Coordinates of C-alpha atoms in Angstrom, one line a residue:
X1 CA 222.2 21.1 271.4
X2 CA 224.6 18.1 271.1
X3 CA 227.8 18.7 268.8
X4 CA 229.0 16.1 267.0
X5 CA 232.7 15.9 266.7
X6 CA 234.7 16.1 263.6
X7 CA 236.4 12.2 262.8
X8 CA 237.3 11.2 259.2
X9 CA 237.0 7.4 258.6
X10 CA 237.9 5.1 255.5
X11 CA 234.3 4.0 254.0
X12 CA 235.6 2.1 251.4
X13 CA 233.5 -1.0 251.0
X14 CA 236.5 -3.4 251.0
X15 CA 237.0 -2.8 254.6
X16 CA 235.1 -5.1 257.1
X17 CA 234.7 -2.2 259.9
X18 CA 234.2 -2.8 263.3
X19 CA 233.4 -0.7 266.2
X20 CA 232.3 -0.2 269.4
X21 CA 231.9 2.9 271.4
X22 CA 235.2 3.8 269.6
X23 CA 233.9 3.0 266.1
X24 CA 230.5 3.0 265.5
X25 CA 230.8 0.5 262.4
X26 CA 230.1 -3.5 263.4
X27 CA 228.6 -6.5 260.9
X28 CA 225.3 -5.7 262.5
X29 CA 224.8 -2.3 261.7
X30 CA 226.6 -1.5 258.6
X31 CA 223.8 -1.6 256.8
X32 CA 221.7 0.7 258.6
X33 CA 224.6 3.2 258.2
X34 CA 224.5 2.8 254.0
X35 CA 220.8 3.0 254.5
X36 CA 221.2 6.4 256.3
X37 CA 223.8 7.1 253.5
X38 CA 221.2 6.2 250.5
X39 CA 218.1 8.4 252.4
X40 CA 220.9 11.7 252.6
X41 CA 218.8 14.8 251.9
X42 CA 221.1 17.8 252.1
X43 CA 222.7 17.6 248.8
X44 CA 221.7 20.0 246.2
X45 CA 222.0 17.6 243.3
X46 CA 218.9 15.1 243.9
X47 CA 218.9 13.3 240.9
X48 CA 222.5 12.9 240.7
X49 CA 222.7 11.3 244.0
X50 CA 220.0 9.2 243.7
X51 CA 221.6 7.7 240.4
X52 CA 224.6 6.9 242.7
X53 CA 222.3 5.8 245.0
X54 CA 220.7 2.9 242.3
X55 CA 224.2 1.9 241.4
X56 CA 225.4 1.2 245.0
X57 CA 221.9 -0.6 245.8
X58 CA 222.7 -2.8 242.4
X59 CA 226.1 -3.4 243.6
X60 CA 225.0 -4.1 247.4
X61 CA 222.7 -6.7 246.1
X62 CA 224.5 -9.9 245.9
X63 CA 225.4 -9.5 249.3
X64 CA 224.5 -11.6 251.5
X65 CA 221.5 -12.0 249.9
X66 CA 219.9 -14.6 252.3
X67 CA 220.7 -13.5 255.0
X68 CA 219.5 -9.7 254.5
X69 CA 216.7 -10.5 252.2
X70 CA 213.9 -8.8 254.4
X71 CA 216.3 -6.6 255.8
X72 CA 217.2 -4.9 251.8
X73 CA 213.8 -4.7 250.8
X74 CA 213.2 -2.4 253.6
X75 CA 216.2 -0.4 252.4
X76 CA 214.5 -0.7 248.7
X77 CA 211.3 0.8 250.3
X78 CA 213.0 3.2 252.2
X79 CA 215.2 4.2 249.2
X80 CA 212.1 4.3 246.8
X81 CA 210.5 6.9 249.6
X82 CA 214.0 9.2 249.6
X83 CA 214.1 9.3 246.0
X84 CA 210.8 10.5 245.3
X85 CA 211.4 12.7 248.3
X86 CA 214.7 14.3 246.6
X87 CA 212.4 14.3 243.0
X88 CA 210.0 16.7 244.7
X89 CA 213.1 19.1 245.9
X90 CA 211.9 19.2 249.4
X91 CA 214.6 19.4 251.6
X92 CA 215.0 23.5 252.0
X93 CA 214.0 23.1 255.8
X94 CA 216.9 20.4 256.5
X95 CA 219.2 22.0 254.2
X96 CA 219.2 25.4 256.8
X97 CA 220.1 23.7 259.6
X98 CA 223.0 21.4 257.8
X99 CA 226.7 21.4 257.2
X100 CA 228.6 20.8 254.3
X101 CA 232.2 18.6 255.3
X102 CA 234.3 19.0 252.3
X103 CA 237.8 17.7 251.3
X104 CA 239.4 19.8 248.9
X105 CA 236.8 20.4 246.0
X106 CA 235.2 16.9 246.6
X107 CA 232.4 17.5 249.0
X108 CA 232.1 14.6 251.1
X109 CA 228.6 15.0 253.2
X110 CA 226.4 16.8 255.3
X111 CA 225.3 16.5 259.3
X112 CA 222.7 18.1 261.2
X113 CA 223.8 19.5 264.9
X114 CA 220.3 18.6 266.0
X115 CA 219.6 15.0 267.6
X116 CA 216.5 13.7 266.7
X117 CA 213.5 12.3 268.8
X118 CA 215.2 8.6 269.2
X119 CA 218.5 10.6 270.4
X120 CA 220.2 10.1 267.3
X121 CA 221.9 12.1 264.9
X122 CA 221.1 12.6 261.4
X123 CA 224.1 12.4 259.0
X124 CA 224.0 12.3 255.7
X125 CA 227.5 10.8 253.5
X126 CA 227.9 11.0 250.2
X127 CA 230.0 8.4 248.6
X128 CA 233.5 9.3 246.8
X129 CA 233.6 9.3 242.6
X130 CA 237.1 8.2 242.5
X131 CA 238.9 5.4 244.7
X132 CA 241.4 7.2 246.2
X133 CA 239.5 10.2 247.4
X134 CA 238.3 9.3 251.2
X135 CA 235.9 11.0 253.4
X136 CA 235.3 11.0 257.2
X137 CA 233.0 8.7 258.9
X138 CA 229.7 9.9 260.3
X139 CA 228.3 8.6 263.3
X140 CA 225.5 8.9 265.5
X141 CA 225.2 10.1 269.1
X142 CA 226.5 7.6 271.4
X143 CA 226.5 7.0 275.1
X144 CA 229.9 8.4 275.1
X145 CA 228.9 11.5 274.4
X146 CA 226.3 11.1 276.7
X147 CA 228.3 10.4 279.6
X148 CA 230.7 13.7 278.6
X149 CA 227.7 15.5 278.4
X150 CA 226.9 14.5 281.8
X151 CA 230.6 14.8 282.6
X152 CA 230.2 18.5 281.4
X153 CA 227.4 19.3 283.8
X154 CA 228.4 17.5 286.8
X155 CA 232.2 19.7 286.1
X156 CA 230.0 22.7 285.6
X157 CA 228.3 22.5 289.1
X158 CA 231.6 21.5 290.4
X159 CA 232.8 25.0 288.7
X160 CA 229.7 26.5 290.4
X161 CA 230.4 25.1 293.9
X162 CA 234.1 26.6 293.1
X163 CA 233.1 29.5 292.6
X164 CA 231.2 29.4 295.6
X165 CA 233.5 27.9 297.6
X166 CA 236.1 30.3 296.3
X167 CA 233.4 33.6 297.7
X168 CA 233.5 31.9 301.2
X169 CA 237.7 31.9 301.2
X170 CA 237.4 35.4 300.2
X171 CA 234.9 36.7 302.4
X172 CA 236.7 35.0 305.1
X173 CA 239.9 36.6 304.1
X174 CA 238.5 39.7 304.2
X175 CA 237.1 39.3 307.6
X176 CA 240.7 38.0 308.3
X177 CA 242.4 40.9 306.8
X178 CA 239.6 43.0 309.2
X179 CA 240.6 41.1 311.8
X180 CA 244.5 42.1 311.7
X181 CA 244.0 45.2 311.0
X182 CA 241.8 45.8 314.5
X183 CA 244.8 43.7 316.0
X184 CA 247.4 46.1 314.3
X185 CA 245.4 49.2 315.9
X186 CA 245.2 47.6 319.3
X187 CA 249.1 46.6 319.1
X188 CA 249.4 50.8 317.9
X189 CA 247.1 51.8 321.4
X190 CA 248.9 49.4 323.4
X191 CA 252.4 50.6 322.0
X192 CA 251.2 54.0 322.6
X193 CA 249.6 52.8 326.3
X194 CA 253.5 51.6 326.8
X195 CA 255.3 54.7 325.9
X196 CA 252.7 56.7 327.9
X197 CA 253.6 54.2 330.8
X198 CA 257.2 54.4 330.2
X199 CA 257.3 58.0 330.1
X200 CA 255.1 58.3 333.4
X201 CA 257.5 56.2 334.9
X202 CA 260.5 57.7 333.7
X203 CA 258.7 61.0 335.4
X204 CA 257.8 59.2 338.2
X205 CA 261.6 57.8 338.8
X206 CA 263.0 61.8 338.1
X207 CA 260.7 62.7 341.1
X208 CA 262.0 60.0 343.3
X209 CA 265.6 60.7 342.4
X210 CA 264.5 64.7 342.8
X211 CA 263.4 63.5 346.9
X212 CA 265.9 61.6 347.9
X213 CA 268.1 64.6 347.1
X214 CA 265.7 66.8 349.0
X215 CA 265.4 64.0 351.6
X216 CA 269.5 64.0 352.2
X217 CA 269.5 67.9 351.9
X218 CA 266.7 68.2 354.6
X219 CA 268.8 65.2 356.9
X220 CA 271.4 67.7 356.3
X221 CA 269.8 70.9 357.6
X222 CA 268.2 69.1 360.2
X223 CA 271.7 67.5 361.2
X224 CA 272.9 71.4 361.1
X225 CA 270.2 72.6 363.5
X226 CA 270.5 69.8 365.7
X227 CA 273.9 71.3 366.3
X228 CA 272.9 74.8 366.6
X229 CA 270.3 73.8 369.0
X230 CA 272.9 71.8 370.7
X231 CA 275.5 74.9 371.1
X232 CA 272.2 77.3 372.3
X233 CA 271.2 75.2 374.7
X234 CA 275.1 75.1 376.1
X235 CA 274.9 78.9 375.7
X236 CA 271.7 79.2 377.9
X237 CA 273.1 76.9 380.2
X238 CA 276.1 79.2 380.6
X239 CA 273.6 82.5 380.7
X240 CA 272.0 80.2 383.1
X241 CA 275.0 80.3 385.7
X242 CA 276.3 83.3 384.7
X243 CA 273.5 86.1 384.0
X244 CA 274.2 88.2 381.2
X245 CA 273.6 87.6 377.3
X246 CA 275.9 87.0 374.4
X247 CA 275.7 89.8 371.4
X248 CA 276.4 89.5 367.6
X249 CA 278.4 92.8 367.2
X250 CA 278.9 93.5 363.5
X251 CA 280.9 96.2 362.0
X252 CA 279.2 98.3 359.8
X253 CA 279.8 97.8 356.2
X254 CA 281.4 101.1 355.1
X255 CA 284.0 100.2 357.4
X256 CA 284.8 96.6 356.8
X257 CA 282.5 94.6 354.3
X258 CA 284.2 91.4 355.3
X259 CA 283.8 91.9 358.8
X260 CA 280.4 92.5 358.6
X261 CA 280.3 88.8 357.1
X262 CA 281.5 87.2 360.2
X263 CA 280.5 89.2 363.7
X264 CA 281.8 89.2 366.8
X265 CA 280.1 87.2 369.9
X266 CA 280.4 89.4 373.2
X267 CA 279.1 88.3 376.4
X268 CA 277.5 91.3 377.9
X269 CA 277.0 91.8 381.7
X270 CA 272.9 92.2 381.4
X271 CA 270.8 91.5 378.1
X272 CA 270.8 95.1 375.9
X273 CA 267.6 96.8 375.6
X274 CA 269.0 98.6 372.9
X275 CA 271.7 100.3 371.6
X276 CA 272.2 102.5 374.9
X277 CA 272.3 99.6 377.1
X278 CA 275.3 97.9 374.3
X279 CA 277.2 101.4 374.7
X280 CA 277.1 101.4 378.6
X281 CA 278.5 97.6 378.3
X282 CA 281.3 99.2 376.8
X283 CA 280.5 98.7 373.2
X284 CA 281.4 102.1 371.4
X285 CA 281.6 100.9 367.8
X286 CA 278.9 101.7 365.0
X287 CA 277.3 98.7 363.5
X288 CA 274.8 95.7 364.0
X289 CA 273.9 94.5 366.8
X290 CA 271.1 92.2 368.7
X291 CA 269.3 93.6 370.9
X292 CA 266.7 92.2 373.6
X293 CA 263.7 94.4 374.5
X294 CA 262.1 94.0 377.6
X295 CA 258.6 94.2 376.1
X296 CA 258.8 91.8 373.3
X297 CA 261.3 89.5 374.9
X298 CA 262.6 88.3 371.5
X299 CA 266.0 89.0 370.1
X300 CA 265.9 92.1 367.3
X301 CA 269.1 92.8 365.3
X302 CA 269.4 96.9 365.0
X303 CA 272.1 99.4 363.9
X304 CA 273.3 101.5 366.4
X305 CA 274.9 104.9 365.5
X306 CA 277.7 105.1 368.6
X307 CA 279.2 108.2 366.8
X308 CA 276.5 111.1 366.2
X309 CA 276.2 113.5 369.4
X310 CA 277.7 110.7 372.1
X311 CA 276.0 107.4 370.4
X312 CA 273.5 105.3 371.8
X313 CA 271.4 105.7 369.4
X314 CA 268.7 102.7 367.8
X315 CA 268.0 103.5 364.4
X316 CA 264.5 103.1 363.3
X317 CA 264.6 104.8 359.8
X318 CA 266.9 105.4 357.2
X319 CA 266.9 107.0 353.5
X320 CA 270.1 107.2 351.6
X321 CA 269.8 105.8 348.1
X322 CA 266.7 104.8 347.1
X323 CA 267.3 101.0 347.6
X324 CA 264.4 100.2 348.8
X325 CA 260.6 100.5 348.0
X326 CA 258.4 102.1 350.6
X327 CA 255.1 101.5 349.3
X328 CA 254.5 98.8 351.1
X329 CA 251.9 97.4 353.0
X330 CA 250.6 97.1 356.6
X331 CA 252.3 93.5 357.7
X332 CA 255.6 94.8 355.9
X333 CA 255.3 98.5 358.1
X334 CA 254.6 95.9 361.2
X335 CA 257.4 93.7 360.8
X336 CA 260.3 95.6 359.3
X337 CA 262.1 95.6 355.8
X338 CA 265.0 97.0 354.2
X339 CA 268.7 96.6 354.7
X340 CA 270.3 97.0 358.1
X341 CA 273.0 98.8 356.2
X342 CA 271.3 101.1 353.9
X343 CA 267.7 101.6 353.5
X344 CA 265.1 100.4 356.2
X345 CA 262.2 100.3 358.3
X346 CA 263.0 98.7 361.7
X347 CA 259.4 97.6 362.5
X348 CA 256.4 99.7 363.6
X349 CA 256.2 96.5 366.9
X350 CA 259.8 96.4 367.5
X351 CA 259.2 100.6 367.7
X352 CA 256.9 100.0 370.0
X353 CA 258.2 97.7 371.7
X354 CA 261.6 99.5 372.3
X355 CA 259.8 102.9 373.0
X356 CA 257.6 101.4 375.7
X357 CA 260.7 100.5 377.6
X358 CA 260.9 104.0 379.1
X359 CA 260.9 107.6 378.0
X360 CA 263.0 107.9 374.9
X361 CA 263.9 110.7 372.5
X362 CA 264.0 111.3 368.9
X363 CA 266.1 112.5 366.9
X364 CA 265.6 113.1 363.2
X365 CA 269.0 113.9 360.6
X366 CA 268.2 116.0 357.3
X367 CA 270.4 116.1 354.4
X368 CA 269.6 117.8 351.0
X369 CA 270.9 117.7 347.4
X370 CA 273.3 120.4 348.3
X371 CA 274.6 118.5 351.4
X372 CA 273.1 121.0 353.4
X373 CA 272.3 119.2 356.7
X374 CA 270.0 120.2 359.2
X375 CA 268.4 118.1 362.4
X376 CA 265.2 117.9 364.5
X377 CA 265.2 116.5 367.8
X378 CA 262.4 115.7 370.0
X379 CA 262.4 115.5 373.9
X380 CA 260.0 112.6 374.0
X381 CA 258.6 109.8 371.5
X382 CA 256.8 106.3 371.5
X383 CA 254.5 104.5 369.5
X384 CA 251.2 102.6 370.7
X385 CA 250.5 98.8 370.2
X386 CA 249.0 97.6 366.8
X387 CA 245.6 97.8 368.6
X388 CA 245.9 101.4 368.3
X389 CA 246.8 101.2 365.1
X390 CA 250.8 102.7 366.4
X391 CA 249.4 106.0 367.1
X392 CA 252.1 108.3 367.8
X393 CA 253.2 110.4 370.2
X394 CA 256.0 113.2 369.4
X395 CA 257.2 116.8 371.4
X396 CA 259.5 119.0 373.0
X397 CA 261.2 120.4 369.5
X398 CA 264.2 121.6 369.2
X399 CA 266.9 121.5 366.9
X400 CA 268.6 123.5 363.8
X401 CA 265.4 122.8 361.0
X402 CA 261.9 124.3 361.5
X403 CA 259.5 121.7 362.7
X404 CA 257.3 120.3 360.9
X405 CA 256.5 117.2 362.4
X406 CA 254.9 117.3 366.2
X407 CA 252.1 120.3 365.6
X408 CA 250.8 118.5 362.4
X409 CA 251.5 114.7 363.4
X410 CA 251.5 114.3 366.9
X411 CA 248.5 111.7 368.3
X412 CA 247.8 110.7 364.4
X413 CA 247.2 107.1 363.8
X414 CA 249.8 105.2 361.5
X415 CA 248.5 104.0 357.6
X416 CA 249.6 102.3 354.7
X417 CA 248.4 102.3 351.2
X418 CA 246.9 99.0 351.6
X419 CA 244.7 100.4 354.5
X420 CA 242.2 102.5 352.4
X421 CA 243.8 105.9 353.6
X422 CA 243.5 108.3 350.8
X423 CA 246.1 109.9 351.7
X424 CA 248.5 106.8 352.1
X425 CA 247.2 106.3 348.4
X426 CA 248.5 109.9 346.9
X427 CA 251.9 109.7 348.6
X428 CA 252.8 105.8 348.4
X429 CA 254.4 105.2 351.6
X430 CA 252.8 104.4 355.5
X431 CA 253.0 106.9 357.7
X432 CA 251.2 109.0 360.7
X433 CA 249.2 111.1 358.4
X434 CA 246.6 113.8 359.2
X435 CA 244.8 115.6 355.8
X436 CA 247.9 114.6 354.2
X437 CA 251.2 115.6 355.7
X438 CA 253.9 118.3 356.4
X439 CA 256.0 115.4 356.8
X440 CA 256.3 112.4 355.0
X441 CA 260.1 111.1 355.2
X442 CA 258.4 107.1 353.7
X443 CA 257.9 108.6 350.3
X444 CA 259.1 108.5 346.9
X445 CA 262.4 108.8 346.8
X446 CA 263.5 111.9 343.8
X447 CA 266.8 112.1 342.7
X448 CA 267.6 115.9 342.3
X449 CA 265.1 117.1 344.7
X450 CA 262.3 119.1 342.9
X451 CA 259.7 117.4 340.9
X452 CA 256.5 118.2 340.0
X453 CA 253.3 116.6 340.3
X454 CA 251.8 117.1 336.6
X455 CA 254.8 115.9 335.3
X456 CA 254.7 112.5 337.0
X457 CA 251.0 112.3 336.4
X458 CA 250.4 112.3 340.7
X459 CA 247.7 113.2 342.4
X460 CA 249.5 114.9 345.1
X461 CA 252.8 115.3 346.2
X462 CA 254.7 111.8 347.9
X463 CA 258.1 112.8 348.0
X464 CA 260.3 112.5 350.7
X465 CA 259.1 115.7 352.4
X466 CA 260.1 118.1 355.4
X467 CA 257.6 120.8 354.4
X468 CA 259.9 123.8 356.4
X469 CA 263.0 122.6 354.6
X470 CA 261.7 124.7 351.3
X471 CA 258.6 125.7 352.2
X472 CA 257.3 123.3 349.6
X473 CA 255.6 119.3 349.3
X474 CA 257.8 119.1 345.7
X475 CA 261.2 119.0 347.4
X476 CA 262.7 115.5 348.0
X477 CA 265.3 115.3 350.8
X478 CA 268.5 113.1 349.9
X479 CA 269.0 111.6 352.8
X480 CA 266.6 111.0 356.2
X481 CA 267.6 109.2 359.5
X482 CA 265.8 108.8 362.1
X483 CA 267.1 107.0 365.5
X484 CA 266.0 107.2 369.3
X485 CA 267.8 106.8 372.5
X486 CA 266.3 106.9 376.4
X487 CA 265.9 110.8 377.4
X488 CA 268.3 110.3 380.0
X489 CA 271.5 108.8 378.0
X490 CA 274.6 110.6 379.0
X491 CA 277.9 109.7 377.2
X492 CA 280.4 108.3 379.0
X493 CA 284.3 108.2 378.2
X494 CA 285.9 105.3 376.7
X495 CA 288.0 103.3 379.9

């Protein structure tokens, strides 16, 4: 529907009005305005308005009069048709759809907000009583308002294609937003990639820095053993012209624990075979020394006692303290363990090896908790090659203890715990056993001596054992040494 805008105009008849567009009154069609004016239906006083209507026609009249001749008696027609119209009271239809336009009490005229089939507007004025009262001017739709209206729809599509316009910026700024935040994630991963990176090489550079000190530490070591190598081969080169060998000889530690530390080098006449052969060189002091068997032909460091019943003698066993685990297994029984100074095993090959020299004795020191000591001492003694799994062989007894070692033991294969012997199991220790043992000096060592088998939860006795000693497998000696020599040693007096 079109709106006509509210503009209030002088309509006094004194004033010649023009207009164009801007004001709809020009010479030509004034008249058709007071036409409109004199065929007004929306007032609700008929009769009174058509009077007003006679008196305006009557005064309208001499205007002009030949020039609008046909023109007013079409108004006359036109005004006879409108007053017999407003006689009849028919305007209840119009009147619904109307406005009043009032100025103060006075009301001024009526409009309708619906154009008509030509495209104009009806308005209806009614004319002011008194001469200074004034009311607006009522015109019909124009092409001005026309070309707003267009104005209005062509803006309205433009709003439209905004609004669309405006959808696409924000779709796309959503994608953009997307679009850093996948960015921001991959700049998180491939901060996190660099760290990872940086760490790795940090890691990488603490290893590096970690070998090169290994690497100067092995040139070191190797620079050290180039010089060793250096001062044995000057040594063999002196053996070489001179025969004999050089000896370690190291004091024993209950003596001097310093000296032990640093030993003395001795050049011996011929290589020692063991401790006999160092005594005859005219080496008389107890302590550590390197020996050479014949058999094995490699250097073995022993202690030799020079002091019990003339010296010479190679230990092979000692118990003392408890230092030292025996329950060991088959390589450690082969190759030796313990201290040199307290507690060891010299080495079921280097046994061999040094009792296959010749005929050797045995010899076999017993001390218990009441430092009561007794000995055993056998005539002859060597031990078989690993092949025959170090059988033993022991006799000619004598000595101050009852033996109970060569009837039981003698010819009896050696085991360790680790070899499936049961019996190597029950008393935790290797040995030469045979259905167990009336003589097990590689057991548990027991402070005190006695113990008893339900108390520890054993299955059998493991002590250190020398079953004629109490006439019982629960006594544990305090101390055990066991040391050979060849049968025919024969001390000699110092020079």
């Amino acid at each position: 529907m079109t709106s006509v805008s509210r503009k209030f105009y002088d309509v006094s008849p004194k004033r010649d009005y023009v207009y164009s567009k801007k004001n709809a009154f020009t010479p030509r069609n004034k008249w058709n305005f007071w036409v409109s004016v004199l065929t007004d239906q929306g007032s609700d006083r008929p009769m009174r308005r058509s009077r007003q209507a006679v008196k305006l026609g009557v005064l309208l009249l001499p205007i002009r009069v030949r020039i609008m001749r046909p023109l007013l008696l079409k108004t006359l027609f036109i005004f006879g048709l409108w007053s017999a119209h407003l006689v009849m009271g028919n305007d209840t239809e119009f009147h619904e759809n109307s406005h009043r336009i009032s100025s103060a009490l006075i009301q001024c005229g009526e409009y309708s907000n619906q154009a008509l089939s030509n495209g104009k507007c009806r308005i209806t004025a009614t004319l002011p009583q008194l001469d200074e009262q004034r009311c607006p001017d009522m015109f019909r739709c124009t092409d001005e308002v026309s070309y707003w209206l267009h104005e209005n729809e062509e803006r309205k599509q433009q709003i439209l294609d905004l609004k669309e316009t405006i959808s696409e910026l924000q779709e796309e700024l959503r994608n953009h937003r997307h679009r850093i935040k996948v960015l921001e994630l991959q700049s998180e991963e491939k901060n996190g990639l660099n760290a990872s990176l940086e760490h790795r090489f940090r890691k990488l550079e603490q290893r590096y820095n970690e070998a090169n000190t290994l690497l100067h530490i092995h040139g070191s070591l190797i620079y050290d053993m180039q010089a060793q190598i250096h001062n044995l081969s000057l040594l063999v080169e002196k053996v070489r012209r001179k025969p004999g060998c050089m000896i370690n000889i190291v004091r024993s530690t209950h003596l001097d624990p310093q000296k032990a530390l640093h030993p003395e080098v001795q050049h011996v006449k011929n290589c020692p075979l063991d401790c006999a052969s160092i005594y005859y060189n005219g080496v008389r002091r107890t302590g550590i020394y390197t020996i050479v068997p014949s058999m094995g032909g490699v250097p073995v460091e022993v202690f030799c006692d020079m002091d019990t019943e003339g010296g010479g003698w190679t230990v092979i066993q000692r118990r003392q303290d408890g230092s030292v685990n025996f329950n060991r297994s088959w390589k450690e029984y082969k190759e030796g363990f313990g201290d040199l100074n307290t507690e060891l095993w010299l080495g079921n090959d280097h046994i061999h090896d040094i009792s296959s020299q010749g005929d050797y004795s045995l010899r076999i020191d017993l001390e218990d908790w009441n430092n009561k000591h007794k000995h055993a001492l056998y005539e002859s003694f060597s031990v078989e090659e690993e092949a025959n799994h170090y059988r033993l062989h022991v006799n000619g007894f004598s000595g101050t203890v009852e033996d109970s070692f060569s009837w039981y033991h003698n010819k009896r294969s050696f085991s360790t715990p680790d070899t499936g012997n049961i019996c190597a199991e029950i008393s935790h220790g290797g040995w030469w056993y045979h259905q167990c043992f009336f003589t097990n000096l590689n057991g548990v060592y027991y402070k005190g001596g006695r113990y008893s088998a339900k108390g520890k939860n054993l299955l059998g006795p493991d002590g250190i054992v020398w079953y004629s000693w109490k006439d019982s497998d629960y006594y544990s000696l305090k101390k055990v040494t066991m040391m050979i020599r060849p049968r025919t040693f024969r001390p000699r007096l110092s020079p």
